mmCIF file of C-alpha atoms in Angstrom:
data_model
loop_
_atom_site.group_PDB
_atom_site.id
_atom_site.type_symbol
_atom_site.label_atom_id
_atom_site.label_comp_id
_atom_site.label_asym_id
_atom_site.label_seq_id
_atom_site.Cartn_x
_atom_site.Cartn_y
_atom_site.Cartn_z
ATOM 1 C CA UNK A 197 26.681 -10.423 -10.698
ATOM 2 C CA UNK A 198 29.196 -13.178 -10.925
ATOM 3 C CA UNK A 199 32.049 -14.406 -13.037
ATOM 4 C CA UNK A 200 31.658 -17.564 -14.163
ATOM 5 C CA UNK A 201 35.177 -18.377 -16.457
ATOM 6 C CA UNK A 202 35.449 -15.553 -18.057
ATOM 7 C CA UNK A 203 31.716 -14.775 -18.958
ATOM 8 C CA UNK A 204 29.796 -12.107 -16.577
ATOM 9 C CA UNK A 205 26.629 -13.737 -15.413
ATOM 10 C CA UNK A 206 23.887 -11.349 -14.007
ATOM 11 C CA UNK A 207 20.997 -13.390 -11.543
ATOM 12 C CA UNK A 208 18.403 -11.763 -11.337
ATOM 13 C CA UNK A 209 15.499 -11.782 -8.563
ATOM 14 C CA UNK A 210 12.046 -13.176 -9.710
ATOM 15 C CA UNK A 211 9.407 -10.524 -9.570
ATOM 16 C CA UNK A 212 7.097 -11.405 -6.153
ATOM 17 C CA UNK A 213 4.479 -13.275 -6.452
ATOM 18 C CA UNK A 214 1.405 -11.878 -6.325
ATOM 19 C CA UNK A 215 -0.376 -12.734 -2.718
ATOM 20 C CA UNK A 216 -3.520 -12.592 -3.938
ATOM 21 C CA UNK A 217 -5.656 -11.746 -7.752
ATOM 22 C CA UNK A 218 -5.933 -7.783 -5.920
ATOM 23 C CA UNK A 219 -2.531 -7.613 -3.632
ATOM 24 C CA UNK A 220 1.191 -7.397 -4.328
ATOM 25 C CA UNK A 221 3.728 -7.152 -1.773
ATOM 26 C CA UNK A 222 7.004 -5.748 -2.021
ATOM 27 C CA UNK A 223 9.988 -3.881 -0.290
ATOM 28 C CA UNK A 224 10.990 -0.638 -1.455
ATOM 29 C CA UNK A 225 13.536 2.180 0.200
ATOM 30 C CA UNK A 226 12.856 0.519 3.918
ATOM 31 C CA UNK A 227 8.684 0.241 3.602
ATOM 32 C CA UNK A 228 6.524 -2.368 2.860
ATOM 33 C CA UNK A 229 4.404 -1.658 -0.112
ATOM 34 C CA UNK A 230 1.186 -3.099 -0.519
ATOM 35 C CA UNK A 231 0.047 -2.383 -3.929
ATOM 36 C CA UNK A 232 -3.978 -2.950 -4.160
ATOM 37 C CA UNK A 233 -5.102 -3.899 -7.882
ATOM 38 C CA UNK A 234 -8.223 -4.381 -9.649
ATOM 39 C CA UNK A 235 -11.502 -4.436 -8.188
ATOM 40 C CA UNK A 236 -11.670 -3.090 -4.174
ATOM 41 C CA UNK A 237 -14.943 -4.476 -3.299
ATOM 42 C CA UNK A 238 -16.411 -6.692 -0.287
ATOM 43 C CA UNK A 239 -14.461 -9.984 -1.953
ATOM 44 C CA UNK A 240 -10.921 -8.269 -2.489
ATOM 45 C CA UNK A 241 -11.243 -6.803 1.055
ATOM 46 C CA UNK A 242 -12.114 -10.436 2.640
ATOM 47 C CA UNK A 243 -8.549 -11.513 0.474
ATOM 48 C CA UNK A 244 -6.694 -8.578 1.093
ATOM 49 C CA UNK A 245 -7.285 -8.195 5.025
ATOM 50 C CA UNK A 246 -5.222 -11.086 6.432
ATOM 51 C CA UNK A 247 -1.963 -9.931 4.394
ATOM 52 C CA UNK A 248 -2.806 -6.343 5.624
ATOM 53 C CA UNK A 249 -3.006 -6.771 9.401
ATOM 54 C CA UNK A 250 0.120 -9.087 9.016
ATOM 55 C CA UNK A 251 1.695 -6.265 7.361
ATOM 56 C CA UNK A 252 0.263 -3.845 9.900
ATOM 57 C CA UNK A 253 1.240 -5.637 13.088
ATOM 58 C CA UNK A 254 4.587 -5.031 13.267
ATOM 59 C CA UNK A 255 6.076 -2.515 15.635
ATOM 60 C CA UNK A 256 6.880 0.663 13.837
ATOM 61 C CA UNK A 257 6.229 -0.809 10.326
ATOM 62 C CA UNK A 258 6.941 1.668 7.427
ATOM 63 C CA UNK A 259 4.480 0.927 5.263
ATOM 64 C CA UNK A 260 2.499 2.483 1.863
ATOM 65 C CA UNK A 261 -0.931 1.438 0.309
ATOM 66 C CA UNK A 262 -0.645 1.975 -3.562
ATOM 67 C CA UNK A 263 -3.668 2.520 -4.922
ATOM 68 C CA UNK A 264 -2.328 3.300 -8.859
ATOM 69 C CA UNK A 265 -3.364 -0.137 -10.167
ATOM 70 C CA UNK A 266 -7.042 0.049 -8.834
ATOM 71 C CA UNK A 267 -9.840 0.030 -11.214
ATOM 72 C CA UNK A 268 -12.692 0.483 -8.714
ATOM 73 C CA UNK A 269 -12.716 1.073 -4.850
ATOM 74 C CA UNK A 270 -15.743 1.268 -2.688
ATOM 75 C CA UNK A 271 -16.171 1.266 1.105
ATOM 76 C CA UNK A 272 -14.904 -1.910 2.097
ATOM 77 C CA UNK A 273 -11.383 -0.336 0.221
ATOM 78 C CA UNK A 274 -12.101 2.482 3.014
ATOM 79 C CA UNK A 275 -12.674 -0.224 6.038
ATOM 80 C CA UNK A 276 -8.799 -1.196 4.908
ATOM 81 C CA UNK A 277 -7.315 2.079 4.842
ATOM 82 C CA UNK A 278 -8.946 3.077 8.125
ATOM 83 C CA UNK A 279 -8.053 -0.026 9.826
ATOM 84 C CA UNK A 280 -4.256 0.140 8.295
ATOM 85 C CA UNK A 281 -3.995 3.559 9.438
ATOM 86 C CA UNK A 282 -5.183 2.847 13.072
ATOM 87 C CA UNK A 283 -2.954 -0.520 13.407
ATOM 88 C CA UNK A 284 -0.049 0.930 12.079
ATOM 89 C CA UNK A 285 -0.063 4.356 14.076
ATOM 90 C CA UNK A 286 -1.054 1.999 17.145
ATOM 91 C CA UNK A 287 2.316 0.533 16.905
ATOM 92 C CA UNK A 288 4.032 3.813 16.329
ATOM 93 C CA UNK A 289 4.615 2.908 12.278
ATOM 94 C CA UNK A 290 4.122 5.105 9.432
ATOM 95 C CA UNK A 291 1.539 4.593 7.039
ATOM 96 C CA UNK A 292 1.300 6.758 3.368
ATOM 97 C CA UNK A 293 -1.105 6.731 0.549
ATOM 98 C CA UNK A 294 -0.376 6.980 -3.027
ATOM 99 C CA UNK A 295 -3.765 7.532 -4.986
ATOM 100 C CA UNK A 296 -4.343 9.303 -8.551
ATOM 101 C CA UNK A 297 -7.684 8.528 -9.693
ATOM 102 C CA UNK A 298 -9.788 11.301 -9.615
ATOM 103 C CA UNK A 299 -13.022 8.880 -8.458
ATOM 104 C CA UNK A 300 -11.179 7.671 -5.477
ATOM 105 C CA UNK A 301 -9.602 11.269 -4.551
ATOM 106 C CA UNK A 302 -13.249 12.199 -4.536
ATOM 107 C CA UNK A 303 -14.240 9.211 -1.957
ATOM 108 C CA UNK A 304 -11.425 9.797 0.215
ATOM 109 C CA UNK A 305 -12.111 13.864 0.319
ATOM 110 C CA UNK A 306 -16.025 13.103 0.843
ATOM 111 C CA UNK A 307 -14.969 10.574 3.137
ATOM 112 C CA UNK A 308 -12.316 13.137 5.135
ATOM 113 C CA UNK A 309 -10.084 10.019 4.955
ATOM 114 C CA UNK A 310 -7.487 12.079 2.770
ATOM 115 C CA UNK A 311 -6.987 14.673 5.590
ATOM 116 C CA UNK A 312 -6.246 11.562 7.571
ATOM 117 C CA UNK A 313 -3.814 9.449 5.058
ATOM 118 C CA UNK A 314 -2.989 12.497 2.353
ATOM 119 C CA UNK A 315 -2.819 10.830 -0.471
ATOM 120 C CA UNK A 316 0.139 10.815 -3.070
ATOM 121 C CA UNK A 317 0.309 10.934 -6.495
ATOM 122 C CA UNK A 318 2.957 8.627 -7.408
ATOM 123 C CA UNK A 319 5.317 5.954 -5.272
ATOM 124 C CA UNK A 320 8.268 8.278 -4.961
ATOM 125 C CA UNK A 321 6.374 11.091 -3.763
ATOM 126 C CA UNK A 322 5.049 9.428 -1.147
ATOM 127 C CA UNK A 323 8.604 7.597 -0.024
ATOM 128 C CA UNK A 324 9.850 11.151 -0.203
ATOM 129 C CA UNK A 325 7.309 12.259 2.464
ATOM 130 C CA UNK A 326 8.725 13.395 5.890
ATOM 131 C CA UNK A 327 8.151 11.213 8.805
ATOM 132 C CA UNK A 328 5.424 12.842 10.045
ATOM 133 C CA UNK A 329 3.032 12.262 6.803
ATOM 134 C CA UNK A 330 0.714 9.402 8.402
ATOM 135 C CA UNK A 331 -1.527 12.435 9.266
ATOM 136 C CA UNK A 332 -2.797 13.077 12.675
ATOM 137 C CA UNK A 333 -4.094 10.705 15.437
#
């Protein structure tokens, strides 16, 4: 906020840009949240990867995959989760999960991913996580 002669004038930030039609990118409480949207099939994976590992490569990145705006995820959405999770704890980050739709719960408890990356059911939940939360090597 800033006073300009009198009047209060509030700026306020422009909402990010989204990186791609299936990937937003944002800062919240000190992590990176990549928030996946739409369809997570073979083409959203081939856009979404690049932002990912650049995300991922960082030494002890904080980061969380939100998967509340997804409308369909199939196993090249698992490839990404598996190969954020082993990136991040490779670099001795943090990686969390938040995931709600009962569909994709199922995949990731079939898959044994969720005793992995327990999923979350909302954003705050999963910031509120303790450090250890990334699951197990």
């Amino acid at each position: 906020m800033e006073q300009a002669g009198g009047d209060l004038v509030v700026r306020q930030e422009p909402a990010p840009a989204p990186l791609t039609r299936h990937l937003r990118v944002r800062q919240e409480r000190g992590h990176t949240v990549l928030e996946f949207r739409g369809e997570i099939d073979l083409a959203a994976a081939t856009e979404i990867a690049p932002h990912l590992d650049r995300e991922t490569s960082r030494r002890s990145a904080r980061v969380v995959i939100d998967l509340s705006r997804i409308e369909f995820f199939d196993c090249s959405g698992l490839r990404l989760l598996y190969r954020a999770r082993s990136r991040v704890l490779d670099r001795d980050g943090r990686l969390l999960l938040v995931c709600a739709h009962p569909l994709t719960l199922r995949v990731l408890r079939i898959t044994g991913l969720s005793r992995l990356l327990p999923p979350q059911p909302t954003l705050d939940a999963a910031l509120e996580q303790p450090e250890a939360a990334s699951g197990p090597v």
